[in-house]
Structure formats: structure tokens, C-alpha cells
Amino acid sequence: MSSGVETVTPGRRLGLAEEYEAGSGTYTRNGMIYSSILGTKVVQKAEESKEADSQSKPTLHVERSNAKFAIPVIGSEVLCRVVRMNPRAASVAIMMVGSTPCQEDFQGVVRVQDIRATEKDLVQMINSFRPGDIIRAEVISLGDQRSYYLATTKNEHGVIFAQSAAGNTMVPISWEEMQDPKTKDTEKRKCAKTF
Amino acid sequence: MSTNVVDRRRVNGPARSVEPVYASTETADPFAEGREDGRALDQVRPIFMKTGPLSAQESELSSSATASAASGSAFYEQGKIRVSCAVYGPRQGRKSNARMGSFDCDFRYAPFSCSWKRRSHVKAADEKEISLMLEHAIAPAIRVEAYPKACIDAFVTVIESDGRAATIAAAINCISAALADAGIEMYDSVAGCSMGLRGSQWVADCTQAEEDVSSCSALLAFMPSADEITYILQHGKSTPEQTDQAVQTCTNLCTRVYAVICRYLQSSLE
């Protein structure tokens, strides 16, 4: 809910920290909420709290309509493409964080022990991913100098799009198999539960 | 030519040529009758700014993942100075294992930007020095804790320069605008302004002709909302009182420049 269209520039005072909550696109300093990006000021009314807490304050956001590029943060869901594989880890290129694209692909790595939640020692990389697969994963750590560490342990994480050896798009038939609809061949992947 | 390679396939003209020296070359005093362009001593040149000329357009948003599209860009004019800046980021950082983001600036003069000589394509020492200056001036304004492991790159090109200190101040303003256009989180936009010392009088925003006859030039980068100066540069000799006076006056001028930049940024969204 917006209270009028007011364009604000970075560093513009928006309100007092005791009257408002600081939302996205803002920062707080010395008890005052300032805008941190160029955008429109949005005041979101406080949600009705179940405990009848009358202390909830409206939230101040600054929003920008055109493309805002994201960076991976711990706990965020990312969409990646498998680039390289070795028996211990798969290198992936992170293309999207949530529903926001990245300006340039970030580098990530899915280690073999982070592919499944159970029976981690029996996982084989070649039966989980192949280069070129598109996977959905979760960022578990900021990782080392080059890559973020990702995991596909959750049911809804894993391969969401893959092509068979024959070049056709495969359909998941179980959590560990995908089938080529034309040749009827099955290939092993760690599939994401998309339904 | 900056190299010693001789082109033997063509009939070449002389390797070096200079302008002929005329009999009466008395350089006119740019302050002879007030300032050449009629400005007051504390008046900054008129500013024009446009954001987004190098970024992906609205209609191409679905294909905005093209490698060459900048996150944000700005074109800045101040009198005869023309500067353009493209910001890329946040993208994968190249520095080692940082918990905070990093900001890198790349500054270059176009070969045709100086009116009296042609610059080489190879980056000269002064361009590298100015790149560091701009990094020091702008980095405090960026909320780098919001971008762990990522880096933000700004590439500044001076298309036409008119006054060394004034061009650097223009570059600071241009980068601020491009960063705002890119949606990078900042504490505040940084505004830059320069002054030259003529005798005992500080003159705001000197052109090249005015700077050549100044004994000292000062550059200031200021964040009005935080009331913080991010960068001061003085080139030349002045007394401590004069430097003090320059800092005070420049800070006021920066606030005025900041208001102009904010007005342009706001109208760019409408």
C-alpha cells in the first residue's frame, strides 16, 4: 500500500526509527531512517498482530521497478546451471537468486555430501547431475574465495531441467530418475519435486 | 605516436609535428574582465545529466542478461566537461575472501578529450592515480556490507575535459548518478566540486584556462546527508587559513551540486 508516489534519492530522510520499521532499500542511523537507493517511497501498514500487540509499526520501503540485480545470500534459493563435474563436487553457474537475475553468473559448488539429505556416503555424482543441467539449490555458505557452497538436500531442490544423451528434454518420473519421452530411455538424476 | 615503430609501407609525414609559434602569443588573462563565461566567482558551471544511456532499455528487460549491458550508467555535462560512467554489479568479486563487497573504479581520458594534445590509448600514470582517488571518494558512500563477496565496478570515460580538478569533480558526480541508476545501496550520493586559488581569492569550478593561471587547486567530495567529507585534494601552495576557507566554500558548493544531481535522478524515474 503506497501513500502517494514520492521519488526519493539515496540519503533522503524518510522517517523516525521509533515511528516506522526499516524495510528494504533503507538504512537506519542515529534514530532516523534514510533511503539507500533511488526509488519510490512506500509505506506499508502494520499487519494485524495475533497477540493484539499495539506496538507494531508501519514499514518504510523504497522500491525500484526496473531490474535490480541480486547476489546470493545464505539461505536463498538459487537457480544454477551445472558447468563442470568431478566425483567430489559439481561447479555451477548461479544465474538467478529467487526470482531476480544476477548481473553476471556467480560461481557455486555443490559438494557430493550436500546433494542428498540421507545416505550421503552412497551418493554418486554421475547419478545426480550432468553438465548442462539446470538445478535449483540453496546457498548454505559464502564458501571460499571463488565459489559459494550450495546444497540440494531439500525435496524441492535438485535437477529441474535436463537433456538426455539424445538431446531431448527429459521428464522426471521419480526423485532419482528422468525419462526421455521420445526414446523412452531413463537417466539417473537427483530430481526436484516440482509439484 | 607513443611507440618507436616506423611504418615502412607508406610514405609518412614527419613523425612529430607541433603547432607553429606565432609572433605575438600573449596568453590573455582569463580573469581580465570578470570570468570569461560571465559567471560569479562562486558559481559552478551549468550541469546537465542523463541516466541510463548504456543500460538495457525497459522493453528489453527479458533479455537484460546480455554480457555488455551495464547495471547503471550516467552521462554528465558541466560546461564543456563531458563525462560518462557505466556501473557493473554487484557481480562476483575478484578479491580474496571478503565478507564485505568491494568497489573498483576505472578512469580514463578519451584520446580526444584534451583540447591541446592527443592522449595515448595506453593508460597513463595520472589516469591510474585518478582511479584510486575516485575509489577513495566514492567507496565510503556505498553500503558494502549489503554485498558480501560481490564487487561493484565503475568505468568512467572523460569525453571532453576542461580543468583537471573540475573534471575529476565531474567524474565523482557522474559515478554517483550511475550508482543510483544501478540501484546500488548507498548511504548518500557523493557530490564533488573544485576551486582554484587566484592570488588570495578562491574561484569556484575553474576552466582549463583559469586553472593554468591559478597557484593552487582544491577538490572536495562531500556527502550532504551524512555531513561527511569523503575526499579532499589540494594541488599547489596555500596558507592554512586559505585551505580552511576553501573547504568551507567547497562544502557549500557541493551541497548545491548535490541538489541538482538529486533533481535529475528524481526526474529520471518519472
mmCIF file with all atom_site columns, C-alpha atoms in Angstrom, chain A residues 5-13 23-29 34-40 63-74 92 94-95 101-108 141-149, chain B residues 58 61 64-67 69-72 87-99 143 146-150 177 179-189 225-228 258 261-263 265-270:
data_model
loop_
_atom_site.group_PDB
_atom_site.id
_atom_site.type_symbol
_atom_site.label_atom_id
_atom_site.label_alt_id
_atom_site.label_comp_id
_atom_site.label_asym_id
_atom_site.label_entity_id
_atom_site.label_seq_id
_atom_site.pdbx_PDB_ins_code
_atom_site.Cartn_x
_atom_site.Cartn_y
_atom_site.Cartn_z
_atom_site.occupancy
_atom_site.B_iso_or_equiv
_atom_site.pdbx_formal_charge
_atom_site.auth_seq_id
_atom_site.auth_comp_id
_atom_site.auth_asym_id
_atom_site.auth_atom_id
_atom_site.pdbx_PDB_model_num
ATOM 1   C CA . VAL A 1 5   ? 4.147  8.474   -5.354  1.00 0.00 ? 5   VAL A CA 1
ATOM 2   C CA . GLU A 1 6   ? 7.195  10.130  -3.866  1.00 0.00 ? 6   GLU A CA 1
ATOM 3   C CA . THR A 1 7   ? 10.540 9.588   -5.571  1.00 0.00 ? 7   THR A CA 1
ATOM 4   C CA . VAL A 1 8   ? 13.470 9.525   -3.192  1.00 0.00 ? 8   VAL A CA 1
ATOM 5   C CA . THR A 1 9   ? 17.222 9.602   -3.775  1.00 0.00 ? 9   THR A CA 1
ATOM 6   C CA . PRO A 1 10  ? 19.862 7.835   -1.661  1.00 0.00 ? 10  PRO A CA 1
ATOM 7   C CA . GLY A 1 11  ? 20.393 9.589   1.664   1.00 0.00 ? 11  GLY A CA 1
ATOM 8   C CA . ARG A 1 12  ? 16.917 11.132  1.875   1.00 0.00 ? 12  ARG A CA 1
ATOM 9   C CA . ARG A 1 13  ? 15.330 11.150  5.312   1.00 0.00 ? 13  ARG A CA 1
ATOM 10  C CA . GLY A 1 23  ? 12.252 -2.137  5.229   1.00 0.00 ? 23  GLY A CA 1
ATOM 11  C CA . SER A 1 24  ? 14.201 -2.910  2.067   1.00 0.00 ? 24  SER A CA 1
ATOM 12  C CA . GLY A 1 25  ? 16.027 -0.084  0.367   1.00 0.00 ? 25  GLY A CA 1
ATOM 13  C CA . THR A 1 26  ? 16.540 1.823   3.627   1.00 0.00 ? 26  THR A CA 1
ATOM 14  C CA . TYR A 1 27  ? 19.065 2.091   6.437   1.00 0.00 ? 27  TYR A CA 1
ATOM 15  C CA . THR A 1 28  ? 18.929 3.476   9.955   1.00 0.00 ? 28  THR A CA 1
ATOM 16  C CA . ARG A 1 29  ? 21.330 5.940   11.528  1.00 0.00 ? 29  ARG A CA 1
ATOM 17  C CA . TYR A 1 34  ? 17.164 7.057   5.385   1.00 0.00 ? 34  TYR A CA 1
ATOM 18  C CA . SER A 1 35  ? 16.662 5.821   1.854   1.00 0.00 ? 35  SER A CA 1
ATOM 19  C CA . SER A 1 36  ? 19.582 3.838   0.425   1.00 0.00 ? 36  SER A CA 1
ATOM 20  C CA . ILE A 1 37  ? 18.513 3.578   -3.209  1.00 0.00 ? 37  ILE A CA 1
ATOM 21  C CA . LEU A 1 38  ? 16.844 5.689   -5.867  1.00 0.00 ? 38  LEU A CA 1
ATOM 22  C CA . GLY A 1 39  ? 13.186 4.681   -5.953  1.00 0.00 ? 39  GLY A CA 1
ATOM 23  C CA . THR A 1 40  ? 9.673  5.395   -4.751  1.00 0.00 ? 40  THR A CA 1
ATOM 24  C CA . GLU A 1 63  ? 11.104 0.278   -4.254  1.00 0.00 ? 63  GLU A CA 1
ATOM 25  C CA . ARG A 1 64  ? 12.532 0.335   -7.726  1.00 0.00 ? 64  ARG A CA 1
ATOM 26  C CA . SER A 1 65  ? 10.548 -1.001  -10.652 1.00 0.00 ? 65  SER A CA 1
ATOM 27  C CA . ASN A 1 66  ? 13.309 -1.769  -13.159 1.00 0.00 ? 66  ASN A CA 1
ATOM 28  C CA . ALA A 1 67  ? 15.763 -4.579  -12.939 1.00 0.00 ? 67  ALA A CA 1
ATOM 29  C CA . LYS A 1 68  ? 17.560 -4.846  -9.643  1.00 0.00 ? 68  LYS A CA 1
ATOM 30  C CA . PHE A 1 69  ? 20.310 -7.406  -9.685  1.00 0.00 ? 69  PHE A CA 1
ATOM 31  C CA . ALA A 1 70  ? 20.651 -9.864  -6.833  1.00 0.00 ? 70  ALA A CA 1
ATOM 32  C CA . ILE A 1 71  ? 23.576 -11.513 -5.096  1.00 0.00 ? 71  ILE A CA 1
ATOM 33  C CA . PRO A 1 72  ? 23.354 -14.892 -3.353  1.00 0.00 ? 72  PRO A CA 1
ATOM 34  C CA . VAL A 1 73  ? 22.887 -14.757 0.409   1.00 0.00 ? 73  VAL A CA 1
ATOM 35  C CA . ILE A 1 74  ? 22.893 -17.632 2.869   1.00 0.00 ? 74  ILE A CA 1
ATOM 36  C CA . VAL A 1 92  ? 27.686 -24.467 -11.135 1.00 0.00 ? 92  VAL A CA 1
ATOM 37  C CA . ILE A 1 94  ? 24.382 -19.212 -10.403 1.00 0.00 ? 94  ILE A CA 1
ATOM 38  C CA . MET A 1 95  ? 22.033 -17.408 -12.755 1.00 0.00 ? 95  MET A CA 1
ATOM 39  C CA . PRO A 1 101 ? 18.507 -12.398 -12.125 1.00 0.00 ? 101 PRO A CA 1
ATOM 40  C CA . CYS A 1 102 ? 22.193 -11.882 -11.391 1.00 0.00 ? 102 CYS A CA 1
ATOM 41  C CA . GLN A 1 103 ? 24.086 -9.273  -13.352 1.00 0.00 ? 103 GLN A CA 1
ATOM 42  C CA . GLU A 1 104 ? 26.725 -11.856 -14.170 1.00 0.00 ? 104 GLU A CA 1
ATOM 43  C CA . ASP A 1 105 ? 26.797 -15.531 -13.274 1.00 0.00 ? 105 ASP A CA 1
ATOM 44  C CA . PHE A 1 106 ? 28.236 -16.210 -9.826  1.00 0.00 ? 106 PHE A CA 1
ATOM 45  C CA . GLN A 1 107 ? 30.305 -19.335 -9.239  1.00 0.00 ? 107 GLN A CA 1
ATOM 46  C CA . GLY A 1 108 ? 28.947 -22.004 -6.922  1.00 0.00 ? 108 GLY A CA 1
ATOM 47  C CA . SER A 1 141 ? 27.639 -20.866 2.940   1.00 0.00 ? 141 SER A CA 1
ATOM 48  C CA . LEU A 1 142 ? 29.551 -17.971 1.429   1.00 0.00 ? 142 LEU A CA 1
ATOM 49  C CA . GLY A 1 143 ? 32.224 -20.539 0.688   1.00 0.00 ? 143 GLY A CA 1
ATOM 50  C CA . ASP A 1 144 ? 35.775 -19.896 -0.322  1.00 0.00 ? 144 ASP A CA 1
ATOM 51  C CA . GLN A 1 145 ? 37.459 -17.297 -2.483  1.00 0.00 ? 145 GLN A CA 1
ATOM 52  C CA . ARG A 1 146 ? 35.916 -18.477 -5.717  1.00 0.00 ? 146 ARG A CA 1
ATOM 53  C CA . SER A 1 147 ? 32.596 -20.189 -5.073  1.00 0.00 ? 147 SER A CA 1
ATOM 54  C CA . TYR A 1 148 ? 29.511 -20.183 -2.950  1.00 0.00 ? 148 TYR A CA 1
ATOM 55  C CA . TYR A 1 149 ? 28.617 -23.531 -1.353  1.00 0.00 ? 149 TYR A CA 1
ATOM 56  C CA . GLU B 2 58  ? 12.749 -1.241  -20.431 1.00 0.00 ? 58  GLU B CA 1
ATOM 57  C CA . LEU B 2 61  ? 14.206 -6.354  -19.803 1.00 0.00 ? 61  LEU B CA 1
ATOM 58  C CA . SER B 2 64  ? 18.756 -7.901  -19.987 1.00 0.00 ? 64  SER B CA 1
ATOM 59  C CA . ALA B 2 65  ? 21.249 -10.652 -19.168 1.00 0.00 ? 65  ALA B CA 1
ATOM 60  C CA . THR B 2 66  ? 23.379 -9.679  -22.159 1.00 0.00 ? 66  THR B CA 1
ATOM 61  C CA . ALA B 2 67  ? 27.006 -9.546  -21.190 1.00 0.00 ? 67  ALA B CA 1
ATOM 62  C CA . ALA B 2 69  ? 24.605 -4.285  -20.597 1.00 0.00 ? 69  ALA B CA 1
ATOM 63  C CA . ALA B 2 70  ? 25.645 -2.168  -17.636 1.00 0.00 ? 70  ALA B CA 1
ATOM 64  C CA . SER B 2 71  ? 23.628 -2.243  -14.392 1.00 0.00 ? 71  SER B CA 1
ATOM 65  C CA . GLY B 2 72  ? 23.527 1.525   -14.411 1.00 0.00 ? 72  GLY B CA 1
ATOM 66  C CA . VAL B 2 87  ? 28.479 0.671   -13.423 1.00 0.00 ? 87  VAL B CA 1
ATOM 67  C CA . TYR B 2 88  ? 28.576 -3.123  -13.454 1.00 0.00 ? 88  TYR B CA 1
ATOM 68  C CA . GLY B 2 89  ? 27.493 -5.041  -10.422 1.00 0.00 ? 89  GLY B CA 1
ATOM 69  C CA . PRO B 2 90  ? 27.015 -6.470  -7.995  1.00 0.00 ? 90  PRO B CA 1
ATOM 70  C CA . ARG B 2 91  ? 28.935 -9.314  -9.564  1.00 0.00 ? 91  ARG B CA 1
ATOM 71  C CA . GLN B 2 92  ? 31.422 -11.975 -8.491  1.00 0.00 ? 92  GLN B CA 1
ATOM 72  C CA . GLY B 2 93  ? 34.278 -10.357 -6.623  1.00 0.00 ? 93  GLY B CA 1
ATOM 73  C CA . ARG B 2 94  ? 37.842 -10.997 -7.652  1.00 0.00 ? 94  ARG B CA 1
ATOM 74  C CA . LYS B 2 95  ? 39.419 -10.024 -4.348  1.00 0.00 ? 95  LYS B CA 1
ATOM 75  C CA . SER B 2 96  ? 40.190 -12.717 -1.824  1.00 0.00 ? 96  SER B CA 1
ATOM 76  C CA . ASN B 2 97  ? 37.558 -13.982 0.573   1.00 0.00 ? 97  ASN B CA 1
ATOM 77  C CA . ALA B 2 98  ? 35.925 -10.725 1.536   1.00 0.00 ? 98  ALA B CA 1
ATOM 78  C CA . ARG B 2 99  ? 32.948 -10.519 3.889   1.00 0.00 ? 99  ARG B CA 1
ATOM 79  C CA . ARG B 2 143 ? 26.817 0.118   1.730   1.00 0.00 ? 143 ARG B CA 1
ATOM 80  C CA . ALA B 2 146 ? 24.981 -5.409  1.795   1.00 0.00 ? 146 ALA B CA 1
ATOM 81  C CA . TYR B 2 147 ? 27.097 -7.063  -0.900  1.00 0.00 ? 147 TYR B CA 1
ATOM 82  C CA . PRO B 2 148 ? 29.326 -9.730  0.675   1.00 0.00 ? 148 PRO B CA 1
ATOM 83  C CA . LYS B 2 149 ? 31.752 -11.359 -1.744  1.00 0.00 ? 149 LYS B CA 1
ATOM 84  C CA . ALA B 2 150 ? 30.481 -9.203  -4.595  1.00 0.00 ? 150 ALA B CA 1
ATOM 85  C CA . ALA B 2 177 ? 24.479 9.179   -10.615 1.00 0.00 ? 177 ALA B CA 1
ATOM 86  C CA . LEU B 2 179 ? 25.428 4.062   -8.973  1.00 0.00 ? 179 LEU B CA 1
ATOM 87  C CA . ALA B 2 180 ? 21.980 5.433   -8.132  1.00 0.00 ? 180 ALA B CA 1
ATOM 88  C CA . ASP B 2 181 ? 20.766 4.383   -11.575 1.00 0.00 ? 181 ASP B CA 1
ATOM 89  C CA . ALA B 2 182 ? 22.148 0.872   -10.980 1.00 0.00 ? 182 ALA B CA 1
ATOM 90  C CA . GLY B 2 183 ? 20.186 0.539   -7.740  1.00 0.00 ? 183 GLY B CA 1
ATOM 91  C CA . ILE B 2 184 ? 23.331 0.048   -5.651  1.00 0.00 ? 184 ILE B CA 1
ATOM 92  C CA . GLU B 2 185 ? 22.629 0.665   -1.954  1.00 0.00 ? 185 GLU B CA 1
ATOM 93  C CA . MET B 2 186 ? 24.378 3.805   -0.776  1.00 0.00 ? 186 MET B CA 1
ATOM 94  C CA . TYR B 2 187 ? 24.408 5.933   2.347   1.00 0.00 ? 187 TYR B CA 1
ATOM 95  C CA . ASP B 2 188 ? 24.190 9.031   0.199   1.00 0.00 ? 188 ASP B CA 1
ATOM 96  C CA . SER B 2 189 ? 25.163 10.366  -3.219  1.00 0.00 ? 189 SER B CA 1
ATOM 97  C CA . SER B 2 225 ? 23.010 13.859  4.155   1.00 0.00 ? 225 SER B CA 1
ATOM 98  C CA . ALA B 2 226 ? 25.726 12.382  6.350   1.00 0.00 ? 226 ALA B CA 1
ATOM 99  C CA . ASP B 2 227 ? 27.509 15.750  6.556   1.00 0.00 ? 227 ASP B CA 1
ATOM 100 C CA . GLU B 2 228 ? 30.762 13.980  5.787   1.00 0.00 ? 228 GLU B CA 1
ATOM 101 C CA . TYR B 2 258 ? 24.054 17.607  -4.840  1.00 0.00 ? 258 TYR B CA 1
ATOM 102 C CA . ILE B 2 261 ? 22.018 15.742  -9.114  1.00 0.00 ? 261 ILE B CA 1
ATOM 103 C CA . CYS B 2 262 ? 19.080 14.672  -6.928  1.00 0.00 ? 262 CYS B CA 1
ATOM 104 C CA . ARG B 2 263 ? 16.658 16.661  -9.074  1.00 0.00 ? 263 ARG B CA 1
ATOM 105 C CA . LEU B 2 265 ? 17.786 11.485  -10.530 1.00 0.00 ? 265 LEU B CA 1
ATOM 106 C CA . GLN B 2 266 ? 14.213 12.044  -9.401  1.00 0.00 ? 266 GLN B CA 1
ATOM 107 C CA . SER B 2 267 ? 13.086 13.166  -12.844 1.00 0.00 ? 267 SER B CA 1
ATOM 108 C CA . SER B 2 268 ? 14.782 10.129  -14.404 1.00 0.00 ? 268 SER B CA 1
ATOM 109 C CA . LEU B 2 269 ? 12.268 7.886   -12.634 1.00 0.00 ? 269 LEU B CA 1
ATOM 110 C CA . GLU B 2 270 ? 9.240  9.844   -13.755 1.00 0.00 ? 270 GLU B CA 1
#
